[in-house]
Coordinates of C-alpha atoms in Angstrom, one line a residue:
X44 CA -1.4 -14.1 -6.1
X45 CA -1.0 -12.9 -2.7
X46 CA 1.9 -15.1 -0.5
X47 CA -1.1 -16.0 1.8
X48 CA -2.8 -17.5 -1.2
X49 CA 0.4 -19.4 -2.4
X50 CA 1.2 -20.4 0.8
X51 CA -2.6 -22.4 0.9
X52 CA -1.6 -23.7 -2.1
X53 CA 1.6 -25.5 -0.7
X54 CA 3.6 -25.6 -3.1
X55 CA 6.0 -27.7 -1.5
X56 CA 4.1 -30.9 -0.7
X57 CA 4.6 -33.1 -3.1
X58 CA 8.5 -34.4 -2.2
X59 CA 8.7 -37.8 -4.0
X60 CA 10.0 -37.9 -7.8
X61 CA 7.7 -41.0 -8.5
X62 CA 4.5 -38.6 -7.1
X63 CA 5.3 -35.7 -10.0
X64 CA 3.4 -36.1 -13.4
X65 CA 5.0 -36.5 -16.3
X66 CA 4.2 -32.8 -17.3
X67 CA 5.8 -31.2 -14.7
X68 CA 8.9 -33.2 -14.5
X69 CA 11.0 -30.9 -16.7
X70 CA 9.3 -27.8 -15.2
X71 CA 10.5 -28.7 -11.6
X72 CA 13.6 -30.5 -13.1
X73 CA 16.8 -28.7 -11.2
X74 CA 20.6 -29.2 -13.1
X75 CA 23.1 -31.1 -10.9
X76 CA 25.7 -30.9 -13.4
X77 CA 28.4 -28.3 -14.2
X78 CA 30.6 -27.3 -17.6
X79 CA 29.9 -28.1 -20.8
X80 CA 28.5 -31.6 -20.0
X81 CA 24.2 -31.4 -19.9
X82 CA 22.3 -33.8 -17.9
X83 CA 20.3 -35.1 -20.8
X84 CA 23.9 -35.8 -22.9
X85 CA 23.8 -39.3 -24.9
X86 CA 26.5 -40.9 -22.9
X87 CA 27.2 -43.6 -20.3
X88 CA 26.4 -42.0 -16.5
X89 CA 26.4 -43.6 -13.3
X90 CA 24.1 -41.4 -11.2
X91 CA 25.2 -41.4 -7.6
X92 CA 23.6 -40.0 -4.2
X93 CA 22.2 -41.2 -1.6
X94 CA 18.3 -41.3 -1.0
X95 CA 16.6 -38.2 -1.5
X96 CA 19.1 -36.7 -3.4
X97 CA 17.4 -36.8 -6.9
X98 CA 18.6 -39.7 -8.7
X99 CA 15.0 -40.8 -9.6
X100 CA 14.1 -37.4 -10.6
X101 CA 17.0 -37.0 -13.2
X102 CA 16.1 -40.0 -15.0
X103 CA 12.5 -38.9 -15.4
X104 CA 13.7 -35.6 -16.6
X105 CA 16.3 -37.4 -19.5
X106 CA 13.1 -39.5 -19.9
X107 CA 10.3 -37.0 -20.6
X108 CA 12.6 -34.6 -22.5
X109 CA 14.4 -37.4 -24.9
X110 CA 10.5 -38.7 -25.5
X111 CA 9.2 -34.8 -25.9
X112 CA 12.2 -34.2 -28.4
X113 CA 11.4 -37.6 -30.3
X114 CA 9.1 -36.9 -32.8
X115 CA 10.1 -32.9 -33.8
X116 CA 13.3 -35.3 -35.2
X117 CA 11.9 -37.7 -36.6
X118 CA 10.5 -34.6 -38.8
X119 CA 13.6 -32.9 -39.2
X120 CA 15.3 -36.1 -40.2
X121 CA 17.5 -36.3 -37.6
X122 CA 19.4 -39.8 -35.8
X123 CA 16.6 -40.4 -33.0
X124 CA 17.1 -41.8 -29.3
X125 CA 14.6 -43.0 -27.9
X126 CA 14.6 -43.4 -24.0
X127 CA 13.6 -46.6 -22.5
X128 CA 12.8 -46.2 -18.3
X129 CA 13.1 -49.4 -16.1
X130 CA 12.5 -49.5 -12.4
X131 CA 14.0 -51.9 -11.7
X132 CA 12.0 -52.1 -8.2
X133 CA 9.5 -54.3 -10.4
X134 CA 11.8 -57.2 -9.9
X135 CA 12.2 -57.3 -6.0
X136 CA 10.1 -59.7 -5.6
X137 CA 12.8 -62.1 -7.7
X138 CA 15.3 -63.9 -6.0
X139 CA 17.1 -66.4 -8.3
X140 CA 19.6 -63.8 -10.5
X141 CA 18.9 -65.3 -13.3
X142 CA 15.8 -64.6 -13.5
X143 CA 15.8 -61.3 -12.8
X144 CA 18.5 -61.1 -16.2
X145 CA 15.6 -62.6 -18.2
X146 CA 13.0 -60.3 -17.0
X147 CA 14.8 -57.1 -17.5
X148 CA 15.8 -58.3 -21.0
X149 CA 12.1 -58.5 -21.5
X150 CA 11.7 -55.2 -20.6
X151 CA 13.5 -53.5 -22.8
X152 CA 12.3 -54.8 -25.9
X153 CA 8.3 -54.5 -24.2
X154 CA 9.5 -50.6 -23.3
X155 CA 10.8 -50.1 -26.8
X156 CA 6.7 -51.4 -27.7
X157 CA 4.8 -49.3 -25.0
X158 CA 6.7 -45.8 -26.7
X159 CA 5.2 -46.9 -29.9
X160 CA 1.5 -46.9 -28.2
X161 CA 2.2 -43.3 -26.3
X162 CA 3.2 -41.9 -29.3
X163 CA -0.2 -42.7 -31.1
X164 CA -1.9 -41.4 -28.0
X165 CA -3.2 -37.7 -28.6
X166 CA -3.5 -37.5 -24.9
X167 CA 0.1 -38.7 -24.7
X168 CA 1.2 -35.9 -26.9
X169 CA -0.2 -33.1 -25.7
X170 CA 1.3 -33.7 -21.9
X171 CA 4.8 -34.1 -24.3
X172 CA 4.3 -30.7 -25.2
X173 CA 2.9 -29.3 -22.0
X174 CA 6.0 -30.2 -20.3
X175 CA 8.2 -28.7 -22.9
X176 CA 6.5 -25.5 -22.8
X177 CA 6.3 -24.9 -19.5
X178 CA 10.0 -24.7 -18.7
X179 CA 11.0 -21.8 -20.0
X180 CA 12.9 -21.3 -16.6
X181 CA 15.2 -23.9 -16.8
X182 CA 18.7 -23.3 -17.0
X183 CA 19.2 -26.4 -19.0
X184 CA 18.0 -24.7 -22.4
X185 CA 21.4 -22.9 -22.7
X186 CA 22.5 -26.0 -24.0
X187 CA 23.5 -25.2 -27.8
X188 CA 22.4 -28.4 -28.7
X189 CA 19.2 -28.7 -27.5
X190 CA 18.2 -24.8 -28.3
X191 CA 16.7 -25.0 -31.8
X192 CA 14.6 -27.9 -31.3
X193 CA 13.4 -26.4 -28.0
X194 CA 12.6 -22.7 -29.4
X195 CA 10.8 -25.0 -32.5
X196 CA 8.9 -26.6 -29.9
X197 CA 8.0 -23.4 -28.3
X198 CA 6.6 -22.3 -31.8
X199 CA 3.7 -24.3 -31.9
X200 CA 0.5 -25.1 -29.8
X201 CA -0.3 -28.0 -28.6
X202 CA -3.1 -28.8 -31.1
X203 CA -0.2 -28.2 -33.9
X204 CA 1.7 -30.0 -32.3
X205 CA -0.3 -33.0 -31.8
X206 CA -1.0 -32.0 -35.8
X207 CA 2.6 -32.4 -37.0
X208 CA 3.3 -35.5 -35.4
X209 CA 0.2 -37.1 -36.5
X210 CA 0.6 -36.3 -40.2
X211 CA 4.6 -37.5 -39.6
X212 CA 2.9 -41.2 -38.0
X213 CA 0.4 -41.4 -40.5
X214 CA 1.9 -41.0 -43.7
X215 CA 3.7 -43.6 -45.8
X216 CA 7.0 -43.9 -46.2
X217 CA 7.7 -41.6 -42.9
X218 CA 10.5 -42.8 -40.9
X219 CA 7.7 -42.6 -37.7
X220 CA 4.7 -44.9 -39.9
X221 CA 7.8 -46.8 -40.7
X222 CA 8.7 -47.2 -37.3
X223 CA 4.7 -47.6 -35.9
X224 CA 4.5 -50.4 -38.4
X225 CA 7.7 -52.4 -37.9
X226 CA 6.6 -52.0 -33.4
X227 CA 3.1 -53.3 -34.9
X228 CA 4.7 -56.4 -36.9
X229 CA 7.1 -57.4 -34.0
X230 CA 5.1 -57.0 -31.5
X231 CA 2.2 -59.5 -32.7
X232 CA 4.9 -62.1 -34.2
X233 CA 8.6 -61.7 -32.0
X234 CA 7.4 -60.6 -29.3
X235 CA 5.0 -63.2 -27.8
X236 CA 7.6 -66.1 -29.0
X237 CA 10.2 -64.2 -26.3
X238 CA 8.1 -64.3 -24.0
X239 CA 7.1 -67.8 -24.2
X240 CA 11.5 -68.6 -24.4
X241 CA 13.0 -70.1 -21.3
X242 CA 15.7 -67.8 -21.3
X243 CA 16.0 -65.0 -23.5
X244 CA 19.5 -63.7 -24.3
X245 CA 20.9 -60.6 -25.1
X246 CA 20.9 -61.5 -29.1
X247 CA 17.3 -61.1 -28.6
X248 CA 17.7 -57.4 -27.7
X249 CA 19.5 -57.2 -30.4
X250 CA 17.0 -58.7 -32.7
X251 CA 14.5 -56.6 -31.5
X252 CA 16.6 -53.6 -32.3
X253 CA 17.8 -54.1 -35.9
X254 CA 14.1 -55.0 -36.4
X255 CA 12.3 -52.0 -35.3
X256 CA 15.2 -49.1 -34.7
X257 CA 18.4 -49.8 -36.8
X258 CA 16.1 -48.5 -40.1
X259 CA 15.1 -45.4 -39.0
X260 CA 18.8 -44.8 -36.9
X261 CA 17.8 -44.6 -33.6
X262 CA 19.7 -44.9 -30.5
X263 CA 18.6 -46.1 -27.4
X264 CA 19.4 -44.4 -24.0
X265 CA 18.4 -47.2 -21.2
X266 CA 17.7 -45.6 -17.9
X267 CA 17.7 -47.7 -15.2
X268 CA 16.4 -47.0 -11.4
X269 CA 15.7 -48.5 -8.5
X270 CA 19.2 -50.5 -8.4
X271 CA 19.0 -51.0 -5.2
X272 CA 15.8 -53.2 -4.6
X273 CA 17.1 -55.5 -6.1
X274 CA 18.2 -58.8 -4.4
X275 CA 21.6 -58.9 -3.5
X276 CA 21.8 -62.1 -5.3
X277 CA 22.0 -60.1 -8.8
X278 CA 25.0 -58.4 -7.5
X279 CA 27.3 -61.2 -6.3
X280 CA 29.7 -63.0 -8.3
X281 CA 28.7 -66.1 -10.6
X282 CA 31.7 -67.7 -11.4
X283 CA 33.8 -64.7 -12.6
X284 CA 31.0 -61.5 -12.4
X285 CA 27.8 -61.0 -11.2
X286 CA 24.8 -60.9 -13.7
X287 CA 24.9 -57.0 -13.0
X288 CA 28.1 -56.9 -14.4
X289 CA 27.2 -59.0 -16.9
X290 CA 24.2 -57.3 -18.2
X291 CA 26.1 -53.8 -18.1
X292 CA 29.5 -55.1 -20.0
X293 CA 26.4 -56.3 -22.9
X294 CA 25.4 -53.0 -23.1
X295 CA 28.2 -51.0 -23.1
X296 CA 29.5 -53.3 -26.0
X297 CA 26.6 -52.4 -28.3
X298 CA 27.1 -49.5 -30.2
X299 CA 23.0 -48.8 -30.4
X300 CA 23.0 -48.3 -26.6
X301 CA 23.5 -45.5 -23.8
X302 CA 22.9 -46.3 -20.1
X303 CA 22.2 -44.0 -17.0
X304 CA 21.9 -45.7 -13.9
X305 CA 21.1 -44.4 -10.2
X306 CA 23.4 -46.1 -7.3
X307 CA 23.1 -45.7 -4.1
X308 CA 27.2 -45.5 -2.9
X309 CA 28.8 -47.7 -0.9
X310 CA 25.5 -50.4 -1.6
X311 CA 26.1 -53.9 -2.7
X312 CA 25.3 -52.5 -6.2
X313 CA 28.0 -49.7 -6.2
X314 CA 30.6 -52.2 -8.2
X315 CA 30.8 -50.4 -11.5
X316 CA 33.9 -48.9 -10.9
X317 CA 35.7 -48.3 -14.2
X318 CA 35.3 -45.1 -16.1
X319 CA 33.9 -48.0 -19.1
X320 CA 30.6 -47.9 -17.5
X321 CA 30.3 -44.1 -17.6
X322 CA 31.1 -41.2 -15.7
X323 CA 29.9 -40.2 -12.2
X324 CA 27.0 -37.8 -11.5
X325 CA 27.6 -37.0 -8.1
X326 CA 23.7 -35.7 -7.2
X327 CA 25.7 -34.7 -3.1
X328 CA 27.4 -31.9 -2.1
X329 CA 29.4 -31.1 0.7
X330 CA 27.9 -28.5 2.7
X331 CA 31.0 -27.7 5.3
X332 CA 33.0 -27.1 2.6
X333 CA 32.7 -22.9 0.5
X334 CA 32.4 -24.7 -2.6
X335 CA 29.7 -27.3 -1.6
X336 CA 27.2 -25.2 0.2
X337 CA 27.6 -22.6 -2.9
X338 CA 26.5 -25.5 -5.0
X339 CA 23.8 -26.6 -3.2
X340 CA 22.9 -23.0 -2.3
X341 CA 22.2 -22.8 -5.8
X342 CA 20.1 -25.4 -6.3
X343 CA 17.9 -25.3 -3.4
X344 CA 17.4 -21.2 -4.5
X345 CA 16.5 -22.9 -8.3
X346 CA 14.0 -25.7 -6.5
X347 CA 12.7 -22.9 -4.5
X348 CA 11.8 -20.7 -7.4
X349 CA 10.6 -24.2 -9.4
X350 CA 7.9 -25.3 -7.6
X351 CA 6.7 -21.9 -6.3
X352 CA 6.1 -20.6 -10.2
X353 CA 4.5 -24.1 -10.8
X354 CA 1.8 -23.6 -8.0
X355 CA 1.5 -19.5 -9.1
X356 CA 1.1 -20.9 -12.7
X357 CA 3.5 -17.1 -13.1
X358 CA 7.7 -16.5 -12.3
X359 CA 7.9 -16.1 -8.2
X360 CA 11.0 -15.0 -6.9
X361 CA 12.8 -16.4 -3.6
X362 CA 12.2 -12.9 -1.6
X363 CA 8.6 -12.7 -2.3
X364 CA 7.7 -15.3 -0.5
X365 CA 10.6 -16.1 2.4
X366 CA 12.9 -13.4 4.4
X367 CA 16.3 -13.2 2.2
X368 CA 17.8 -11.2 0.1
X369 CA 21.3 -11.6 -2.0
X370 CA 23.3 -9.8 1.2
X371 CA 21.1 -12.2 3.9
X372 CA 20.6 -15.8 3.5
X373 CA 20.7 -17.3 6.9
X374 CA 17.4 -18.4 6.6
X375 CA 18.1 -21.1 3.4
X376 CA 21.1 -21.7 5.7
X377 CA 19.8 -23.0 8.2
X378 CA 17.6 -25.3 6.4
X379 CA 20.5 -26.2 3.9
X380 CA 22.5 -27.3 6.9
X381 CA 19.2 -29.4 8.4
X382 CA 18.9 -30.8 4.9
X383 CA 22.1 -31.4 5.0
X384 CA 22.3 -32.0 0.9
X385 CA 19.0 -34.6 0.9
X386 CA 17.2 -32.8 -2.1
X387 CA 13.6 -34.7 -0.9
X388 CA 14.5 -33.4 3.2
X389 CA 14.7 -29.4 1.6
X390 CA 11.2 -29.7 0.0
X391 CA 9.8 -31.0 3.2
X392 CA 11.8 -28.3 5.3
X393 CA 10.1 -25.5 3.1
X394 CA 6.8 -27.2 3.6
X395 CA 6.8 -27.2 7.0
X396 CA 8.8 -23.5 7.1
X397 CA 5.6 -22.0 5.1
X398 CA 3.4 -24.1 7.7
X399 CA 5.0 -22.1 10.7
X400 CA 4.8 -19.2 8.9
X401 CA 1.2 -19.6 8.4
X402 CA 0.3 -20.6 12.0
X403 CA 2.5 -17.1 13.0
X404 CA 0.7 -15.2 11.0
X405 CA -1.3 -16.6 8.4
X406 CA 1.5 -15.9 5.5
X407 CA 0.8 -12.1 5.3
X408 CA 4.6 -11.6 6.2
X409 CA 7.2 -13.5 4.5
X410 CA 8.4 -16.5 6.2
X411 CA 11.7 -15.8 8.3
X412 CA 14.0 -17.3 10.0
X413 CA 12.3 -18.3 13.1
X414 CA 9.7 -20.2 11.1
X415 CA 12.4 -21.6 9.9
X416 CA 14.1 -22.5 12.9
X417 CA 10.5 -23.8 14.4
X418 CA 10.2 -26.1 11.7
X419 CA 13.8 -27.8 12.2
X420 CA 12.9 -28.5 15.3
X421 CA 9.5 -30.0 15.4
X422 CA 11.6 -32.1 12.1
X423 CA 14.0 -33.2 15.2
X424 CA 11.7 -34.0 18.0
X425 CA 10.0 -35.9 15.4
X426 CA 13.4 -38.0 14.8
X427 CA 13.8 -37.9 19.2
X428 CA 9.9 -39.6 19.2
X429 CA 11.5 -42.8 17.8
X430 CA 13.1 -44.0 21.3
X431 CA 11.9 -44.3 24.4
X432 CA 13.1 -45.9 27.9
X433 CA 16.6 -46.9 28.2
X434 CA 17.5 -45.7 24.6
X435 CA 15.9 -41.9 25.2
X436 CA 18.1 -42.3 28.7
X437 CA 20.8 -42.6 27.0
X438 CA 20.2 -40.3 23.9
X439 CA 19.9 -37.7 26.2
X440 CA 22.9 -38.3 28.7
X441 CA 25.1 -38.3 25.3
X442 CA 23.4 -34.9 24.2
X443 CA 24.5 -33.6 27.7
X444 CA 28.0 -34.7 27.6
X445 CA 28.7 -33.6 23.7
X446 CA 26.9 -30.1 25.2
X447 CA 29.2 -29.6 28.0
X448 CA 32.0 -30.0 26.0
X449 CA 30.8 -28.0 22.9
X450 CA 31.4 -30.7 20.5
X451 CA 28.6 -32.4 18.3
X452 CA 31.0 -34.7 16.5
X453 CA 32.5 -37.7 18.7
X454 CA 34.0 -40.6 19.5
X455 CA 33.2 -43.5 21.6
X456 CA 34.9 -46.8 21.6
X457 CA 33.5 -49.8 21.8
X458 CA 30.0 -48.6 21.7
X459 CA 28.9 -49.2 18.4
X460 CA 26.4 -51.5 18.7
X461 CA 24.5 -49.2 21.3
X462 CA 25.5 -46.1 18.9
X463 CA 23.5 -48.5 15.7
X464 CA 20.5 -47.6 16.7
X465 CA 20.9 -43.6 16.7
X466 CA 22.5 -44.1 13.1
X467 CA 20.4 -46.8 11.2
X468 CA 16.3 -45.6 12.5
X469 CA 15.8 -44.2 9.4
X470 CA 17.2 -44.4 5.0
X471 CA 16.8 -40.7 5.2
X472 CA 18.5 -39.6 8.2
X473 CA 18.8 -40.1 12.2
X474 CA 20.2 -38.4 15.1
X475 CA 23.3 -39.2 14.6
X476 CA 25.5 -39.6 11.0
X477 CA 28.4 -41.8 11.0
X478 CA 30.9 -39.2 9.2
X479 CA 34.1 -41.5 9.7
X480 CA 34.1 -45.1 9.8
X481 CA 37.5 -46.3 12.7
X482 CA 40.2 -47.8 11.5
X483 CA 43.2 -49.6 13.5
X484 CA 43.0 -47.8 16.6
X485 CA 41.3 -44.6 15.3
X486 CA 37.2 -44.9 16.7
X487 CA 34.5 -44.2 14.5
X488 CA 33.5 -40.4 14.3
X489 CA 29.6 -39.6 14.7
X490 CA 27.9 -36.4 14.4
X491 CA 24.8 -35.1 15.4
X492 CA 22.6 -34.3 12.9
X493 CA 22.0 -30.6 13.1
X494 CA 18.5 -30.4 13.2
X495 CA 19.0 -32.2 16.5
X496 CA 21.7 -29.7 17.1
X497 CA 19.2 -27.0 17.2
X498 CA 16.6 -28.3 19.0
X499 CA 18.7 -29.7 21.7
X500 CA 21.2 -26.6 21.8
X501 CA 24.5 -28.6 21.2
X502 CA 27.1 -25.7 19.8
X503 CA 28.1 -26.5 16.5
X504 CA 29.9 -22.9 15.3
X505 CA 32.7 -21.1 17.4
X506 CA 32.7 -17.3 16.4
X507 CA 35.7 -16.3 14.3
X508 CA 39.5 -17.2 16.1
X509 CA 37.5 -17.6 19.0
X510 CA 36.0 -20.8 21.2
X511 CA 33.6 -18.5 22.1
X512 CA 30.0 -19.9 20.2
X513 CA 28.7 -18.5 17.4
X514 CA 24.8 -18.6 18.8
X515 CA 23.7 -17.9 15.3
X516 CA 25.3 -20.8 13.9
X517 CA 25.9 -19.3 10.7
X518 CA 28.9 -18.9 8.4
X519 CA 28.6 -15.5 8.8
X520 CA 29.4 -15.0 12.4
X521 CA 32.3 -17.9 13.0
X522 CA 33.2 -21.6 11.8
X523 CA 32.3 -25.0 12.0
X524 CA 33.3 -26.5 15.3
X525 CA 35.9 -29.5 14.5
X526 CA 36.4 -31.0 17.7
X527 CA 36.1 -34.4 18.1
X528 CA 35.4 -35.1 22.0
X529 CA 36.1 -39.0 23.0
X530 CA 33.2 -40.1 25.5
X531 CA 33.7 -43.1 27.6
X532 CA 31.8 -45.1 30.1
X533 CA 33.5 -43.1 32.9
X534 CA 32.3 -39.4 31.4
X535 CA 28.3 -40.9 31.0
X536 CA 28.0 -42.0 34.1
X537 CA 29.5 -38.9 35.6
X538 CA 27.0 -36.9 33.9
X539 CA 24.6 -38.7 35.9
X540 CA 25.8 -37.6 38.8
X541 CA 24.1 -35.4 41.0
X542 CA 25.8 -31.9 42.2
X543 CA 28.1 -31.3 40.1
X544 CA 28.8 -28.0 38.9
X545 CA 30.8 -25.8 36.5
X546 CA 33.1 -23.9 36.6
X547 CA 36.8 -22.7 35.4
X548 CA 40.9 -23.1 36.3
X549 CA 41.2 -19.5 38.0
X550 CA 45.1 -20.6 39.3
X551 CA 47.4 -23.0 38.2
X552 CA 51.1 -24.0 40.2
X553 CA 54.3 -23.9 37.9
X554 CA 53.9 -27.5 37.5
X555 CA 50.3 -27.6 36.8
X556 CA 49.8 -30.3 39.1
X557 CA 47.4 -28.0 41.2
X558 CA 45.8 -25.4 41.7
X559 CA 42.2 -23.4 42.3
X560 CA 39.0 -23.3 40.5
X561 CA 35.9 -20.7 40.0
X562 CA 32.3 -21.2 39.5
X563 CA 31.9 -17.2 39.5
X564 CA 31.0 -16.6 42.8
X565 CA 34.1 -17.7 44.7
X566 CA 37.6 -18.9 42.9
X567 CA 38.9 -21.0 46.0
X568 CA 38.3 -24.8 44.8
X569 CA 41.8 -26.3 45.6
X570 CA 42.1 -29.8 42.9
X571 CA 45.4 -31.1 42.1
X572 CA 45.4 -33.1 39.4
X573 CA 44.8 -36.7 41.3
X574 CA 41.6 -35.1 41.1
X575 CA 40.8 -35.4 37.8
X576 CA 38.3 -38.7 36.3
X577 CA 40.6 -41.1 34.6
X578 CA 39.4 -40.4 30.7
X579 CA 40.9 -36.6 31.4
X580 CA 44.5 -37.7 33.1
X581 CA 45.2 -36.6 30.0
X582 CA 44.0 -33.2 29.2
X583 CA 46.1 -30.2 28.7
X584 CA 45.0 -28.0 31.7
X585 CA 45.5 -24.5 31.8
X586 CA 43.9 -21.0 33.2
X587 CA 40.5 -20.5 32.2
X588 CA 39.9 -24.1 30.7
X589 CA 36.4 -25.0 31.5
X590 CA 35.8 -27.9 33.9
X591 CA 32.8 -29.7 35.9
X592 CA 32.7 -31.0 39.4
X593 CA 32.1 -31.8 42.7
X594 CA 32.3 -29.0 45.7
X595 CA 33.3 -31.2 48.7
X596 CA 33.8 -29.1 51.9
X597 CA 36.7 -30.2 53.9
X598 CA 38.2 -28.3 56.9
X599 CA 37.3 -24.5 56.3
X600 CA 38.0 -24.9 52.5
X601 CA 36.5 -26.1 49.4
X602 CA 37.7 -28.8 47.0
X603 CA 36.9 -29.9 43.9
X604 CA 36.8 -33.5 42.7
X605 CA 35.9 -35.8 40.1
X606 CA 36.4 -32.8 37.7
X607 CA 36.1 -33.1 34.0
X608 CA 38.0 -31.5 31.9
X609 CA 35.5 -30.0 29.4

């Protein structure tokens, strides 16, 4: 398959985990864990990450893995783990916390019975088998505890797999057959009665387990997704604890249950702070640090090759589609900065980059850094188009001030209500990001989104050991600019005044109270510190410092007024 043919198949078109077919989940899953802990370990975990970081993918991969190996484990007479995937968004129409609690308990038992039905469906069994056999590339195959099961399954054809499972489930006295019979009996009697109850209890879950699963030595792995979609009253204290904490406490004390729950950090659902609820699996990497960037780069390469391979049906390296190499990763570097640790945005940028490549050369060549830059700029343009009128004018003025002061980070005291328009427009990415919430007299620190910096030409990098701007915006040429500029209403007003020009201080007297400014053509613009605007009165003056000023003739000489110290 040529690169052009591969690009036309749009390998990065799907970017929502909910849209992937069950049999493709494990094939596309990128392991975010490191060390001895694996993503499919039977343990309690709190999976944390902002929107688009892969929480749903992590839980769905857990579900598909444990479901895929369930029946082979039955045959080998080893302890079983039954996964239950619960989308709490199914209960977002409920506003009474006790109703949410009741429905979750009923759903837990319902999912056990649904799994029973899946194991009796030949088409579902084929999907499970394909889902595992597609994963010869998965990095998690080197987990010692999982390798024997995977090796065994890979040796079977789909027909052999289905036949073995059918035999296991139909033969009297086997674990599988006992499980199906128990599910059938329970579903026809106890479950119907349970749904009629006014208030189901955790004891009903225990009874269902004792009836269905304890006889076959099977434990539960409960996967809670979309926690943030539930009414916030479920997380508010009613008496001593919230219904959410009550549920999690009840489940954690059951010897046959482990839970993995997806949480948005710093939201009302982020209240499970004790280690008794599980280890935290952090899905976000700080790409502004060396370790964080390296970690996300490895995930980026892995996810790109998995998506490409899935579409091509044979192994595809990232170098065969994108203009990158071991010594030149600048294309991926730019996409990573623009994605800002967001996996969904990363996949979207890959798709846009290949689209730009196709427009440029019909994808007869590999996608290059110019294609990536065009995709990033297009994304920024879409973000800017969300604003109009006074909001757009203010944004452009703010951009001009930061650009002149060579800073993409800033503080703007007492302007939080206005700046919220640029930080809360989207749940995934915005033109402005809050990087540090203000405390006391220290104001909130805002950062411009990287894609917008690229589009608006706001500097983000200095060359090594210099204050010269690194135009490549690459770690190979320089470092991130760490300057945080302070913006005031006066600076905003000054930015809108016509006639100002840029210059540098050419001379200072010994007291640093007066001197001359050069605009590049003449160097005799006289100034005193009294001509500096109020917002910059405390700025340190040095020869060579950049300034912005009004040129004003005085008698036969020129003076610099309304001086901004950049």
